[in-house]
Amino acid sequence: MTAATFPEWRGLPLDDIVMRCRELVEDTDFPTVRRWRDGGGKVVGHFQVYFPEEIAHAAGLLPFKVRGAPVEPTQADSRFGSYLCSIIKTSLELALSGRVQLDLFVTHPICDAARNLAGVWGRNVSYPCRILYLPQNPNSGFAARYLRDEYDRVRRLCAELAERDVTDDDLHRSIAVFNENRALLRRLYALKRERPWLLPVDEGYVLMAVGGLVPREEHNDLLRTVLPLLEARTLPRRDQIRVILEGGFCEQPPLDLLRAIARSCYVVDDDLLIGLRWLMEDVPQAGDPLQALAESYIDRSAHSPVQHDLRKPKDRMLLERLDQADAQAAILMAAKMCEPGLEELVVHTRALDSRGIRYFVSEFEENMTSFDSLEIQLETFVENLVFD
Amino acid sequence: MTTEIQATDIVGRGNDTGARLFRQWFEGLTAAANEGRGAAYVFVMGSLCELLRVFDFPIVFPEINSLQAAVRRVAAEYLNEAENYGYSPDICGYVKADVATQLRGGAHPMGKIPKPAIAIATNACNTYIKWGEIWERMYGMPLFTLDIPGSRGAGLASPPGGEDFERDRRYVAAQLEELIALCERVSGRKFDIDRLREHLGWANELNQGWQRVLELNRSTPAVFNALSDGTIYLGVANGFRGAPEGAAFFNDLVREMAHKAERGIGTPVDEKWRLIFVGVPCYPIFRRFSELFSDWGGVFVNSTYLWFASGGANLGFHYDLQRPLDSLAEGVLLGVRDAMDSMFFQTKALVQMVDDYGADGVVFHPIKSCRTVSTGLADTRRALMAQRDIPSLFVESDMMDKRVVSEAQMKNRIDAFFEGLAARRHQAAATPV
């Protein structure tokens, strides 16, 4: 076991823990990855949205969520054309600039830009770059079987990298760790939903996002510590509207943008880093672990604009999220040049119109630094709602 | 004298017949729309026309409808209409032109497009699936997503017969069975495997013809321009896949191109430069775009477009009619996978193309509308130049949206490219061996 990659939060009061998490999430040098490697560990970088991290974990590797960063893509820019979202470029920049050293990179064809990543990345680094074809037809009766075999391919790849076997028992142990993590994240989101004044969206976000940067056991320790502290908080309940936030499934809005939103609204549910919460229930810990992971992906999972599932029409899923969170309005965001996100805006606005629910629409970029105008627009939106 | 008479009869026949077939196709679609018949909406990468024809669906290729709107210079109206509906200027122009076509009740410059009764979208392009979701919401008809696993990395395409390939093939085969059941339900017709054999047979002739036509363009001078003529042939390869007209067209086209190759007959352009095209053409100024190259004696001898936009027909895959369903699964998997490879892992294929076709230069044309094709082109260019000492041009525009097409800037870049080619040739001639 490698030494702790993120010990800075231990022994601190809640506000300081949140601050340390924020610093880590905003640190574009990714110190936890460096520490893991310094301890002799290997790292599997996986691009948004979802990756079965349990498999890498079972091999003793660090699964690292590649989600871009607020950096200038000075080297990556020359590898791409124009009209692309920022996360594609900044993710590659992390690799080219040496900010993040990986031993394996896995991407998924979540969108037309991201599906090019394995090719571009592979031409520019010396470690293997692979595509994991998660099923785009989860409604096929054969999809779970296919996915199980894909996961077996990932297992072989990770075993080769780790130079050790990855047994079913290893996988069961990892699934248990991740099940606990999922339960803790569900508790975090329940708190946002039930007592949102105790957990502003930006604070909830950093506490969750740390999970993509550290071994999951460490994240579990963190959440186990902070959840009781959050629940015992005595922050005043303010007269703010309850909203859901959509549009954070891939490129992440800057933390300052989330803070600006938190000043006006209680975000009671969102799709930020939805991949970390993709499996909505515990994965069964008996039988074939790969089959269990595959079936969980197919049948017990969240939704996003980049997965087509006949059981999850996008308009209905938005309204369900809104109803389940007892939200009054929605903030709909799309990353600039994000095709799936921009297309979803049309679906979502029409669905909300059909129910007469108010919404606020905006585009964002992970590198944006000015939020004044957006905050004023948002405040106006909220005031309109409050005084209507 | 006999040769001259034959040449008059045969040369240019493919272009004329292709244009006629296109008109016929759209006349058929107009008739279907007027009769209220529901169509099968499909895409060029994995259309499955061979199978859908068994159920007598009129076949609609929304990508082709959209590019036709651009070629006929009315795309701007369609794009504006879709943007007024709510779609962003930053998404695929093909999608928006189709949304406007649907909002107009199928009104299209080439006729009337029937509404969809079913849509099949492969995962070769993610926008296919998002596009299909639009029809799902508009019409409540079924969208079938046919999931085709691609290569897991550069050079990692699993070979047929191997265990990894078999896993993928079984997944595709299982989905095809599910699709057949859906087609039966939607069309009200029973699946007839003998009719499938018939359509696969015609697809075999088309596949082999397409592969041969591409090979024949290795001739000097090139027997057709891959950008202009090639787009016509590509349209037939898609729209008439699995149909007798498609088979006949490509049999005739092979004869025409072989005839030209044997006699050294090239395109109408005095060929000075043999070029390879990478990307999607600039349809809003299609003729002019082509002329910007042909005015300098540039002839496109091949393109990745003719590979991926034919759904991998360039492989010349031959369906085994003794085991049609298994073979269909194998052919679709190989074809669509190859189409994806020729977009995402194209360096090796480009190097081969440069060598086989004796190319003087490579033109990369990324477009705003299509991130599938365009995202990796700058990096591919770097990789190609690292492996071959060949001049290349990188010029961006769009396949639909004239707002991002700057003809004057494009001409400057293209002129400079040819001047560079000429200087390089002069220098090579002046350099003692």
PDB file of N, CA, C and O in Angstrom, chain B residues 56-115:
ATOM      1  N   ASP B  56     -38.715  -3.463 -47.613  1.00  0.00           N
ATOM      2  CA  ASP B  56     -39.248  -2.482 -48.570  1.00  0.00           C
ATOM      3  C   ASP B  56     -39.411  -1.078 -47.995  1.00  0.00           C
ATOM      4  O   ASP B  56     -40.320  -0.338 -48.372  1.00  0.00           O
ATOM      5  N   PHE B  57     -38.537  -0.731 -47.085  1.00  0.00           N
ATOM      6  CA  PHE B  57     -38.565   0.649 -46.580  1.00  0.00           C
ATOM      7  C   PHE B  57     -37.987   1.583 -47.648  1.00  0.00           C
ATOM      8  O   PHE B  57     -36.923   1.283 -48.219  1.00  0.00           O
ATOM      9  N   PRO B  58     -38.624   2.718 -47.900  1.00  0.00           N
ATOM     10  CA  PRO B  58     -37.887   3.762 -48.631  1.00  0.00           C
ATOM     11  C   PRO B  58     -36.700   4.163 -47.756  1.00  0.00           C
ATOM     12  O   PRO B  58     -36.843   4.272 -46.540  1.00  0.00           O
ATOM     13  N   ILE B  59     -35.544   4.364 -48.376  1.00  0.00           N
ATOM     14  CA  ILE B  59     -34.337   4.644 -47.586  1.00  0.00           C
ATOM     15  C   ILE B  59     -33.993   6.128 -47.681  1.00  0.00           C
ATOM     16  O   ILE B  59     -33.836   6.673 -48.767  1.00  0.00           O
ATOM     17  N   VAL B  60     -33.846   6.737 -46.523  1.00  0.00           N
ATOM     18  CA  VAL B  60     -33.486   8.162 -46.459  1.00  0.00           C
ATOM     19  C   VAL B  60     -32.135   8.287 -45.767  1.00  0.00           C
ATOM     20  O   VAL B  60     -31.938   7.744 -44.678  1.00  0.00           O
ATOM     21  N   PHE B  61     -31.233   9.012 -46.416  1.00  0.00           N
ATOM     22  CA  PHE B  61     -29.937   9.351 -45.810  1.00  0.00           C
ATOM     23  C   PHE B  61     -29.961  10.837 -45.453  1.00  0.00           C
ATOM     24  O   PHE B  61     -29.688  11.680 -46.322  1.00  0.00           O
ATOM     25  N   PRO B  62     -30.277  11.177 -44.236  1.00  0.00           N
ATOM     26  CA  PRO B  62     -30.351  12.608 -43.893  1.00  0.00           C
ATOM     27  C   PRO B  62     -29.042  13.360 -44.147  1.00  0.00           C
ATOM     28  O   PRO B  62     -29.065  14.555 -44.476  1.00  0.00           O
ATOM     29  N   GLU B  63     -27.907  12.674 -44.005  1.00  0.00           N
ATOM     30  CA  GLU B  63     -26.636  13.364 -44.304  1.00  0.00           C
ATOM     31  C   GLU B  63     -26.602  13.814 -45.765  1.00  0.00           C
ATOM     32  O   GLU B  63     -26.148  14.915 -46.076  1.00  0.00           O
ATOM     33  N   ILE B  64     -27.082  12.944 -46.627  1.00  0.00           N
ATOM     34  CA  ILE B  64     -27.052  13.281 -48.058  1.00  0.00           C
ATOM     35  C   ILE B  64     -28.067  14.378 -48.360  1.00  0.00           C
ATOM     36  O   ILE B  64     -27.791  15.307 -49.133  1.00  0.00           O
ATOM     37  N   ASN B  65     -29.221  14.325 -47.722  1.00  0.00           N
ATOM     38  CA  ASN B  65     -30.199  15.415 -47.903  1.00  0.00           C
ATOM     39  C   ASN B  65     -29.570  16.749 -47.528  1.00  0.00           C
ATOM     40  O   ASN B  65     -29.720  17.750 -48.225  1.00  0.00           O
ATOM     41  N   SER B  66     -28.865  16.739 -46.396  1.00  0.00           N
ATOM     42  CA  SER B  66     -28.311  17.997 -45.902  1.00  0.00           C
ATOM     43  C   SER B  66     -27.223  18.527 -46.825  1.00  0.00           C
ATOM     44  O   SER B  66     -27.192  19.704 -47.164  1.00  0.00           O
ATOM     45  N   LEU B  67     -26.343  17.632 -47.265  1.00  0.00           N
ATOM     46  CA  LEU B  67     -25.267  18.120 -48.144  1.00  0.00           C
ATOM     47  C   LEU B  67     -25.844  18.593 -49.481  1.00  0.00           C
ATOM     48  O   LEU B  67     -25.321  19.526 -50.091  1.00  0.00           O
ATOM     49  N   GLN B  68     -26.940  17.969 -49.907  1.00  0.00           N
ATOM     50  CA  GLN B  68     -27.579  18.435 -51.135  1.00  0.00           C
ATOM     51  C   GLN B  68     -28.134  19.848 -50.957  1.00  0.00           C
ATOM     52  O   GLN B  68     -28.104  20.660 -51.880  1.00  0.00           O
ATOM     53  N   ALA B  69     -28.634  20.123 -49.768  1.00  0.00           N
ATOM     54  CA  ALA B  69     -29.122  21.483 -49.496  1.00  0.00           C
ATOM     55  C   ALA B  69     -27.979  22.482 -49.604  1.00  0.00           C
ATOM     56  O   ALA B  69     -28.147  23.596 -50.114  1.00  0.00           O
ATOM     57  N   ALA B  70     -26.787  22.063 -49.137  1.00  0.00           N
ATOM     58  CA  ALA B  70     -25.627  22.961 -49.219  1.00  0.00           C
ATOM     59  C   ALA B  70     -25.173  23.121 -50.663  1.00  0.00           C
ATOM     60  O   ALA B  70     -24.914  24.238 -51.127  1.00  0.00           O
ATOM     61  N   VAL B  71     -25.085  22.009 -51.384  1.00  0.00           N
ATOM     62  CA  VAL B  71     -24.627  22.073 -52.778  1.00  0.00           C
ATOM     63  C   VAL B  71     -25.584  22.948 -53.589  1.00  0.00           C
ATOM     64  O   VAL B  71     -25.172  23.685 -54.485  1.00  0.00           O
ATOM     65  N   ARG B  72     -26.862  22.879 -53.245  1.00  0.00           N
ATOM     66  CA  ARG B  72     -27.853  23.669 -53.972  1.00  0.00           C
ATOM     67  C   ARG B  72     -28.013  25.069 -53.380  1.00  0.00           C
ATOM     68  O   ARG B  72     -28.963  25.785 -53.686  1.00  0.00           O
ATOM     69  N   ARG B  73     -27.100  25.401 -52.485  1.00  0.00           N
ATOM     70  CA  ARG B  73     -26.945  26.767 -51.953  1.00  0.00           C
ATOM     71  C   ARG B  73     -28.161  27.290 -51.193  1.00  0.00           C
ATOM     72  O   ARG B  73     -28.463  28.477 -51.206  1.00  0.00           O
ATOM     73  N   VAL B  74     -28.882  26.393 -50.550  1.00  0.00           N
ATOM     74  CA  VAL B  74     -29.996  26.856 -49.723  1.00  0.00           C
ATOM     75  C   VAL B  74     -29.777  26.498 -48.246  1.00  0.00           C
ATOM     76  O   VAL B  74     -30.679  26.637 -47.431  1.00  0.00           O
ATOM     77  N   ALA B  75     -28.585  26.010 -47.927  1.00  0.00           N
ATOM     78  CA  ALA B  75     -28.330  25.543 -46.560  1.00  0.00           C
ATOM     79  C   ALA B  75     -28.552  26.651 -45.535  1.00  0.00           C
ATOM     80  O   ALA B  75     -29.057  26.392 -44.432  1.00  0.00           O
ATOM     81  N   ALA B  76     -28.183  27.870 -45.890  1.00  0.00           N
ATOM     82  CA  ALA B  76     -28.271  28.967 -44.915  1.00  0.00           C
ATOM     83  C   ALA B  76     -29.696  29.110 -44.373  1.00  0.00           C
ATOM     84  O   ALA B  76     -29.903  29.304 -43.173  1.00  0.00           O
ATOM     85  N   GLU B  77     -30.677  28.988 -45.262  1.00  0.00           N
ATOM     86  CA  GLU B  77     -32.079  29.110 -44.819  1.00  0.00           C
ATOM     87  C   GLU B  77     -32.414  28.025 -43.806  1.00  0.00           C
ATOM     88  O   GLU B  77     -33.073  28.271 -42.802  1.00  0.00           O
ATOM     89  N   TYR B  78     -31.953  26.830 -44.108  1.00  0.00           N
ATOM     90  CA  TYR B  78     -32.260  25.691 -43.236  1.00  0.00           C
ATOM     91  C   TYR B  78     -31.554  25.845 -41.884  1.00  0.00           C
ATOM     92  O   TYR B  78     -32.129  25.588 -40.838  1.00  0.00           O
ATOM     93  N   LEU B  79     -30.295  26.249 -41.943  1.00  0.00           N
ATOM     94  CA  LEU B  79     -29.540  26.411 -40.690  1.00  0.00           C
ATOM     95  C   LEU B  79     -30.186  27.477 -39.809  1.00  0.00           C
ATOM     96  O   LEU B  79     -30.348  27.297 -38.600  1.00  0.00           O
ATOM     97  N   ASN B  80     -30.573  28.575 -40.432  1.00  0.00           N
ATOM     98  CA  ASN B  80     -31.210  29.651 -39.653  1.00  0.00           C
ATOM     99  C   ASN B  80     -32.483  29.162 -38.983  1.00  0.00           C
ATOM    100  O   ASN B  80     -32.770  29.508 -37.836  1.00  0.00           O
ATOM    101  N   GLU B  81     -33.235  28.366 -39.723  1.00  0.00           N
ATOM    102  CA  GLU B  81     -34.512  27.892 -39.177  1.00  0.00           C
ATOM    103  C   GLU B  81     -34.276  27.018 -37.944  1.00  0.00           C
ATOM    104  O   GLU B  81     -34.969  27.153 -36.931  1.00  0.00           O
ATOM    105  N   ALA B  82     -33.284  26.142 -38.052  1.00  0.00           N
ATOM    106  CA  ALA B  82     -32.990  25.264 -36.908  1.00  0.00           C
ATOM    107  C   ALA B  82     -32.425  26.058 -35.737  1.00  0.00           C
ATOM    108  O   ALA B  82     -32.709  25.759 -34.574  1.00  0.00           O
ATOM    109  N   GLU B  83     -31.628  27.072 -36.042  1.00  0.00           N
ATOM    110  CA  GLU B  83     -31.068  27.886 -34.961  1.00  0.00           C
ATOM    111  C   GLU B  83     -32.170  28.692 -34.278  1.00  0.00           C
ATOM    112  O   GLU B  83     -32.160  28.875 -33.062  1.00  0.00           O
ATOM    113  N   ASN B  84     -33.146  29.143 -35.059  1.00  0.00           N
ATOM    114  CA  ASN B  84     -34.287  29.832 -34.445  1.00  0.00           C
ATOM    115  C   ASN B  84     -35.082  28.893 -33.550  1.00  0.00           C
ATOM    116  O   ASN B  84     -35.704  29.312 -32.571  1.00  0.00           O
ATOM    117  N   TYR B  85     -35.052  27.628 -33.877  1.00  0.00           N
ATOM    118  CA  TYR B  85     -35.761  26.615 -33.076  1.00  0.00           C
ATOM    119  C   TYR B  85     -35.035  26.367 -31.754  1.00  0.00           C
ATOM    120  O   TYR B  85     -35.613  25.857 -30.809  1.00  0.00           O
ATOM    121  N   GLY B  86     -33.742  26.705 -31.723  1.00  0.00           N
ATOM    122  CA  GLY B  86     -32.983  26.553 -30.473  1.00  0.00           C
ATOM    123  C   GLY B  86     -31.627  25.900 -30.623  1.00  0.00           C
ATOM    124  O   GLY B  86     -30.859  25.839 -29.668  1.00  0.00           O
ATOM    125  N   TYR B  87     -31.314  25.381 -31.795  1.00  0.00           N
ATOM    126  CA  TYR B  87     -30.034  24.680 -31.939  1.00  0.00           C
ATOM    127  C   TYR B  87     -28.884  25.672 -32.088  1.00  0.00           C
ATOM    128  O   TYR B  87     -29.008  26.699 -32.743  1.00  0.00           O
ATOM    129  N   SER B  88     -27.782  25.318 -31.481  1.00  0.00           N
ATOM    130  CA  SER B  88     -26.626  26.208 -31.406  1.00  0.00           C
ATOM    131  C   SER B  88     -25.922  26.329 -32.761  1.00  0.00           C
ATOM    132  O   SER B  88     -25.874  25.363 -33.523  1.00  0.00           O
ATOM    133  N   PRO B  89     -25.325  27.478 -33.043  1.00  0.00           N
ATOM    134  CA  PRO B  89     -24.479  27.599 -34.243  1.00  0.00           C
ATOM    135  C   PRO B  89     -23.283  26.645 -34.195  1.00  0.00           C
ATOM    136  O   PRO B  89     -22.678  26.376 -35.218  1.00  0.00           O
ATOM    137  N   ASP B  90     -22.964  26.117 -33.013  1.00  0.00           N
ATOM    138  CA  ASP B  90     -21.748  25.309 -32.866  1.00  0.00           C
ATOM    139  C   ASP B  90     -21.986  23.811 -32.952  1.00  0.00           C
ATOM    140  O   ASP B  90     -21.117  23.026 -32.545  1.00  0.00           O
ATOM    141  N   ILE B  91     -23.132  23.389 -33.435  1.00  0.00           N
ATOM    142  CA  ILE B  91     -23.327  21.938 -33.607  1.00  0.00           C
ATOM    143  C   ILE B  91     -23.359  21.590 -35.093  1.00  0.00           C
ATOM    144  O   ILE B  91     -23.344  22.463 -35.953  1.00  0.00           O
ATOM    145  N   CYS B  92     -23.432  20.321 -35.360  1.00  0.00           N
ATOM    146  CA  CYS B  92     -23.346  19.807 -36.731  1.00  0.00           C
ATOM    147  C   CYS B  92     -24.391  20.448 -37.662  1.00  0.00           C
ATOM    148  O   CYS B  92     -25.591  20.424 -37.369  1.00  0.00           O
ATOM    149  N   GLY B  93     -23.916  20.974 -38.773  1.00  0.00           N
ATOM    150  CA  GLY B  93     -24.802  21.610 -39.744  1.00  0.00           C
ATOM    151  C   GLY B  93     -25.737  20.619 -40.422  1.00  0.00           C
ATOM    152  O   GLY B  93     -26.860  20.972 -40.804  1.00  0.00           O
ATOM    153  N   TYR B  94     -25.276  19.408 -40.595  1.00  0.00           N
ATOM    154  CA  TYR B  94     -26.162  18.386 -41.186  1.00  0.00           C
ATOM    155  C   TYR B  94     -27.408  18.209 -40.316  1.00  0.00           C
ATOM    156  O   TYR B  94     -28.528  18.107 -40.822  1.00  0.00           O
ATOM    157  N   VAL B  95     -27.197  18.135 -39.009  1.00  0.00           N
ATOM    158  CA  VAL B  95     -28.326  17.938 -38.086  1.00  0.00           C
ATOM    159  C   VAL B  95     -29.315  19.094 -38.241  1.00  0.00           C
ATOM    160  O   VAL B  95     -30.523  18.891 -38.368  1.00  0.00           O
ATOM    161  N   LYS B  96     -28.754  20.311 -38.270  1.00  0.00           N
ATOM    162  CA  LYS B  96     -29.644  21.471 -38.297  1.00  0.00           C
ATOM    163  C   LYS B  96     -30.423  21.551 -39.611  1.00  0.00           C
ATOM    164  O   LYS B  96     -31.605  21.882 -39.617  1.00  0.00           O
ATOM    165  N   ALA B  97     -29.754  21.243 -40.720  1.00  0.00           N
ATOM    166  CA  ALA B  97     -30.468  21.280 -42.001  1.00  0.00           C
ATOM    167  C   ALA B  97     -31.590  20.242 -41.997  1.00  0.00           C
ATOM    168  O   ALA B  97     -32.676  20.477 -42.532  1.00  0.00           O
ATOM    169  N   ASP B  98     -31.334  19.112 -41.379  1.00  0.00           N
ATOM    170  CA  ASP B  98     -32.381  18.084 -41.313  1.00  0.00           C
ATOM    171  C   ASP B  98     -33.521  18.514 -40.396  1.00  0.00           C
ATOM    172  O   ASP B  98     -34.695  18.298 -40.720  1.00  0.00           O
ATOM    173  N   VAL B  99     -33.183  19.130 -39.260  1.00  0.00           N
ATOM    174  CA  VAL B  99     -34.243  19.603 -38.354  1.00  0.00           C
ATOM    175  C   VAL B  99     -35.170  20.537 -39.132  1.00  0.00           C
ATOM    176  O   VAL B  99     -36.397  20.424 -39.060  1.00  0.00           O
ATOM    177  N   ALA B 100     -34.563  21.441 -39.905  1.00  0.00           N
ATOM    178  CA  ALA B 100     -35.384  22.383 -40.670  1.00  0.00           C
ATOM    179  C   ALA B 100     -36.206  21.639 -41.724  1.00  0.00           C
ATOM    180  O   ALA B 100     -37.367  21.979 -41.972  1.00  0.00           O
ATOM    181  N   THR B 101     -35.619  20.613 -42.336  1.00  0.00           N
ATOM    182  CA  THR B 101     -36.371  19.825 -43.320  1.00  0.00           C
ATOM    183  C   THR B 101     -37.588  19.195 -42.654  1.00  0.00           C
ATOM    184  O   THR B 101     -38.695  19.203 -43.212  1.00  0.00           O
ATOM    185  N   GLN B 102     -37.387  18.666 -41.456  1.00  0.00           N
ATOM    186  CA  GLN B 102     -38.507  18.048 -40.742  1.00  0.00           C
ATOM    187  C   GLN B 102     -39.546  19.107 -40.366  1.00  0.00           C
ATOM    188  O   GLN B 102     -40.753  18.872 -40.491  1.00  0.00           O
ATOM    189  N   LEU B 103     -39.056  20.270 -39.910  1.00  0.00           N
ATOM    190  CA  LEU B 103     -40.009  21.327 -39.526  1.00  0.00           C
ATOM    191  C   LEU B 103     -40.810  21.801 -40.739  1.00  0.00           C
ATOM    192  O   LEU B 103     -41.936  22.267 -40.589  1.00  0.00           O
ATOM    193  N   ARG B 104     -40.205  21.658 -41.930  1.00  0.00           N
ATOM    194  CA  ARG B 104     -40.911  22.059 -43.151  1.00  0.00           C
ATOM    195  C   ARG B 104     -41.760  20.932 -43.725  1.00  0.00           C
ATOM    196  O   ARG B 104     -42.164  20.987 -44.889  1.00  0.00           O
ATOM    197  N   GLY B 105     -41.948  19.888 -42.965  1.00  0.00           N
ATOM    198  CA  GLY B 105     -42.772  18.772 -43.447  1.00  0.00           C
ATOM    199  C   GLY B 105     -42.106  17.963 -44.538  1.00  0.00           C
ATOM    200  O   GLY B 105     -42.782  17.322 -45.351  1.00  0.00           O
ATOM    201  N   GLY B 106     -40.783  18.005 -44.581  1.00  0.00           N
ATOM    202  CA  GLY B 106     -40.046  17.210 -45.562  1.00  0.00           C
ATOM    203  C   GLY B 106     -39.669  17.982 -46.827  1.00  0.00           C
ATOM    204  O   GLY B 106     -39.060  17.407 -47.734  1.00  0.00           O
ATOM    205  N   ALA B 107     -40.018  19.245 -46.877  1.00  0.00           N
ATOM    206  CA  ALA B 107     -39.700  20.027 -48.088  1.00  0.00           C
ATOM    207  C   ALA B 107     -38.186  20.163 -48.246  1.00  0.00           C
ATOM    208  O   ALA B 107     -37.493  20.597 -47.324  1.00  0.00           O
ATOM    209  N   HIS B 108     -37.707  19.779 -49.418  1.00  0.00           N
ATOM    210  CA  HIS B 108     -36.272  19.731 -49.677  1.00  0.00           C
ATOM    211  C   HIS B 108     -36.049  20.147 -51.121  1.00  0.00           C
ATOM    212  O   HIS B 108     -36.913  19.907 -51.971  1.00  0.00           O
ATOM    213  N   PRO B 109     -34.914  20.771 -51.426  1.00  0.00           N
ATOM    214  CA  PRO B 109     -34.694  21.226 -52.805  1.00  0.00           C
ATOM    215  C   PRO B 109     -34.757  20.115 -53.855  1.00  0.00           C
ATOM    216  O   PRO B 109     -34.969  20.388 -55.039  1.00  0.00           O
ATOM    217  N   MET B 110     -34.589  18.868 -53.443  1.00  0.00           N
ATOM    218  CA  MET B 110     -34.649  17.791 -54.445  1.00  0.00           C
ATOM    219  C   MET B 110     -35.976  17.045 -54.422  1.00  0.00           C
ATOM    220  O   MET B 110     -36.145  16.050 -55.120  1.00  0.00           O
ATOM    221  N   GLY B 111     -36.909  17.478 -53.620  1.00  0.00           N
ATOM    222  CA  GLY B 111     -38.210  16.811 -53.576  1.00  0.00           C
ATOM    223  C   GLY B 111     -38.776  16.865 -52.180  1.00  0.00           C
ATOM    224  O   GLY B 111     -38.555  17.828 -51.449  1.00  0.00           O
ATOM    225  N   LYS B 112     -39.496  15.826 -51.830  1.00  0.00           N
ATOM    226  CA  LYS B 112     -40.090  15.788 -50.505  1.00  0.00           C
ATOM    227  C   LYS B 112     -39.582  14.542 -49.778  1.00  0.00           C
ATOM    228  O   LYS B 112     -39.585  13.450 -50.348  1.00  0.00           O
ATOM    229  N   ILE B 113     -39.170  14.729 -48.551  1.00  0.00           N
ATOM    230  CA  ILE B 113     -38.584  13.628 -47.780  1.00  0.00           C
ATOM    231  C   ILE B 113     -39.676  12.998 -46.916  1.00  0.00           C
ATOM    232  O   ILE B 113     -40.338  13.703 -46.145  1.00  0.00           O
ATOM    233  N   PRO B 114     -39.872  11.677 -47.027  1.00  0.00           N
ATOM    234  CA  PRO B 114     -40.883  11.045 -46.170  1.00  0.00           C
ATOM    235  C   PRO B 114     -40.471  11.063 -44.707  1.00  0.00           C
ATOM    236  O   PRO B 114     -39.288  11.138 -44.383  1.00  0.00           O
ATOM    237  N   LYS B 115     -41.456  10.970 -43.837  1.00  0.00           N
ATOM    238  CA  LYS B 115     -41.150  10.926 -42.410  1.00  0.00           C
ATOM    239  C   LYS B 115     -40.570   9.558 -42.045  1.00  0.00           C
ATOM    240  O   LYS B 115     -40.813   8.577 -42.745  1.00  0.00           O
TER     241      LYS B 115
END
